[in-house]
């Protein structure tokens, strides 16, 4: 997969969610098909931390149920870095191994979205708006 496709309104919702959750990291589950995101589930960061995030098991299960009901797949995970660049941390990298979907990160510092997949190494992919 070379890119992930989102609409501008989805990006705008994620940006608002990230800004509402400041100073803590925010997170969301992204639904869609193949490499296109069509819906989001804005989740709670149960850690309430500015440097880490955890989606509760309940919300994860709820997310997978929502995807199934909508006949969509979980295609990505979103979270924000309020105080650092939109690049996966060592902790993110560990969770990317167990959640092999596209990871989209938003930086509160430069208001930038970036997307990554973990292959042998972390690989940045293009975010394209539809
Ligand atoms: Zn992170």
GROMACS .gro file of C-alpha atoms and ligand atoms in nm:
model
  131
    1UNK     CA    1   0.000   0.000   0.000
    2UNK     CA    2   0.154   0.327  -0.110
    3UNK     CA    3  -0.103   0.576   0.014
    4UNK     CA    4  -0.405   0.634   0.231
    5UNK     CA    5  -0.700   0.836   0.103
    6UNK     CA    6  -0.917   1.055   0.328
    7UNK     CA    7  -1.164   1.334   0.271
    8UNK     CA    8  -1.086   1.683   0.390
    9UNK     CA    9  -1.381   1.670   0.632
   10UNK     CA   10  -1.242   1.355   0.798
   11UNK     CA   11  -0.904   1.525   0.836
   12UNK     CA   12  -1.078   1.830   0.979
   13UNK     CA   13  -1.267   1.612   1.233
   14UNK     CA   14  -0.946   1.443   1.341
   15UNK     CA   15  -0.773   1.778   1.377
   16UNK     CA   16  -1.060   1.909   1.594
   17UNK     CA   17  -1.058   1.592   1.804
   18UNK     CA   18  -0.680   1.632   1.857
   19UNK     CA   19  -0.719   1.995   1.954
   20UNK     CA   20  -1.009   1.921   2.193
   21UNK     CA   21  -0.803   1.659   2.374
   22UNK     CA   22  -0.498   1.881   2.425
   23UNK     CA   23  -0.275   1.869   2.626
   24UNK     CA   24  -0.325   1.491   2.601
   25UNK     CA   25  -0.285   1.264   2.302
   26UNK     CA   26  -0.606   1.184   2.118
   27UNK     CA   27  -0.690   0.868   1.930
   28UNK     CA   28  -0.941   0.727   1.682
   29UNK     CA   29  -1.017   0.417   1.480
   30UNK     CA   30  -1.044   0.466   1.103
   31UNK     CA   31  -1.290   0.263   0.898
   32UNK     CA   32  -1.302   0.209   0.527
   33UNK     CA   33  -1.207  -0.022   0.246
   34UNK     CA   34  -0.860  -0.103   0.121
   35UNK     CA   35  -0.671   0.228   0.134
   36UNK     CA   36  -0.968   0.465   0.163
   37UNK     CA   37  -1.097   0.594   0.495
   38UNK     CA   38  -1.470   0.665   0.492
   39UNK     CA   39  -1.561   0.684   0.860
   40UNK     CA   40  -1.403   0.741   1.201
   41UNK     CA   41  -1.469   0.643   1.560
   42UNK     CA   42  -1.325   0.906   1.794
   43UNK     CA   43  -1.206   0.710   2.096
   44UNK     CA   44  -1.092   0.805   2.443
   45UNK     CA   45  -0.732   0.800   2.547
   46UNK     CA   46  -0.775   0.612   2.874
   47UNK     CA   47  -0.418   0.704   2.975
   48UNK     CA   48  -0.500   1.077   2.964
   49UNK     CA   49  -0.133   1.132   2.883
   50UNK     CA   50   0.046   1.391   2.667
   51UNK     CA   51   0.299   1.128   2.553
   52UNK     CA   52   0.104   0.800   2.524
   53UNK     CA   53  -0.235   0.672   2.426
   54UNK     CA   54  -0.440   0.360   2.492
   55UNK     CA   55  -0.777   0.274   2.347
   56UNK     CA   56  -0.974   0.063   2.596
   57UNK     CA   57  -1.055  -0.296   2.503
   58UNK     CA   58  -1.425  -0.205   2.522
   59UNK     CA   59  -1.386   0.068   2.262
   60UNK     CA   60  -1.167  -0.154   2.045
   61UNK     CA   61  -1.434  -0.424   2.046
   62UNK     CA   62  -1.702  -0.161   1.985
   63UNK     CA   63  -1.495  -0.029   1.693
   64UNK     CA   64  -1.466  -0.369   1.528
   65UNK     CA   65  -1.842  -0.421   1.576
   66UNK     CA   66  -1.916  -0.082   1.420
   67UNK     CA   67  -1.696  -0.171   1.123
   68UNK     CA   68  -1.878  -0.497   1.075
   69UNK     CA   69  -2.220  -0.331   1.095
   70UNK     CA   70  -2.114  -0.079   0.831
   71UNK     CA   71  -1.956  -0.355   0.617
   72UNK     CA   72  -1.624  -0.174   0.647
   73UNK     CA   73  -1.283  -0.271   0.773
   74UNK     CA   74  -1.057  -0.115   1.031
   75UNK     CA   75  -0.803   0.037   0.793
   76UNK     CA   76  -0.615   0.267   1.026
   77UNK     CA   77  -0.541   0.401   1.369
   78UNK     CA   78  -0.511   0.771   1.435
   79UNK     CA   79  -0.344   0.946   1.726
   80UNK     CA   80  -0.189   1.282   1.796
   81UNK     CA   81   0.141   1.404   1.934
   82UNK     CA   82   0.057   1.735   2.105
   83UNK     CA   83   0.419   1.829   2.168
   84UNK     CA   84   0.626   1.647   1.910
   85UNK     CA   85   0.660   1.566   1.546
   86UNK     CA   86   0.415   1.333   1.371
   87UNK     CA   87   0.658   1.041   1.370
   88UNK     CA   88   0.603   0.705   1.547
   89UNK     CA   89   0.761   0.682   1.894
   90UNK     CA   90   0.929   0.361   2.011
   91UNK     CA   91   0.606   0.271   2.190
   92UNK     CA   92   0.406   0.337   1.873
   93UNK     CA   93   0.641   0.111   1.680
   94UNK     CA   94   0.579  -0.171   1.926
   95UNK     CA   95   0.202  -0.133   1.887
   96UNK     CA   96   0.233  -0.107   1.510
   97UNK     CA   97   0.364  -0.464   1.518
   98UNK     CA   98   0.046  -0.588   1.683
   99UNK     CA   99  -0.185  -0.355   1.485
  100UNK     CA  100  -0.061  -0.380   1.126
  101UNK     CA  101  -0.279  -0.112   0.974
  102UNK     CA  102  -0.197   0.239   0.855
  103UNK     CA  103  -0.101   0.468   1.141
  104UNK     CA  104  -0.189   0.833   1.099
  105UNK     CA  105  -0.029   1.079   1.337
  106UNK     CA  106  -0.112   1.446   1.382
  107UNK     CA  107   0.140   1.687   1.529
  108UNK     CA  108   0.011   1.967   1.752
  109UNK     CA  109   0.343   2.142   1.693
  110UNK     CA  110   0.330   2.192   1.317
  111UNK     CA  111  -0.038   2.086   1.256
  112UNK     CA  112   0.082   1.821   1.015
  113UNK     CA  113  -0.069   1.479   0.939
  114UNK     CA  114   0.164   1.196   0.842
  115UNK     CA  115   0.092   0.828   0.771
  116UNK     CA  116   0.307   0.522   0.832
  117UNK     CA  117   0.307   0.148   0.790
  118UNK     CA  118   0.545  -0.095   0.952
  119UNK     CA  119   0.711  -0.329   0.707
  120UNK     CA  120   1.065  -0.435   0.799
  121UNK     CA  121   1.109  -0.075   0.899
  122UNK     CA  122   0.873   0.218   0.951
  123UNK     CA  123   0.774   0.345   0.611
  124UNK     CA  124   0.600   0.676   0.546
  125UNK     CA  125   0.315   0.667   0.296
  126UNK     CA  126   0.135   0.945   0.119
  127UNK     CA  127  -0.187   1.096   0.252
  128UNK     CA  128  -0.413   1.189  -0.033
  129UNK     CA  129  -0.741   1.383  -0.009
  130UNK     CA  130  -1.048   1.277  -0.202
  131LIG    ZN1  131   0.262   0.825   1.921
   0.00000   0.00000   0.00000
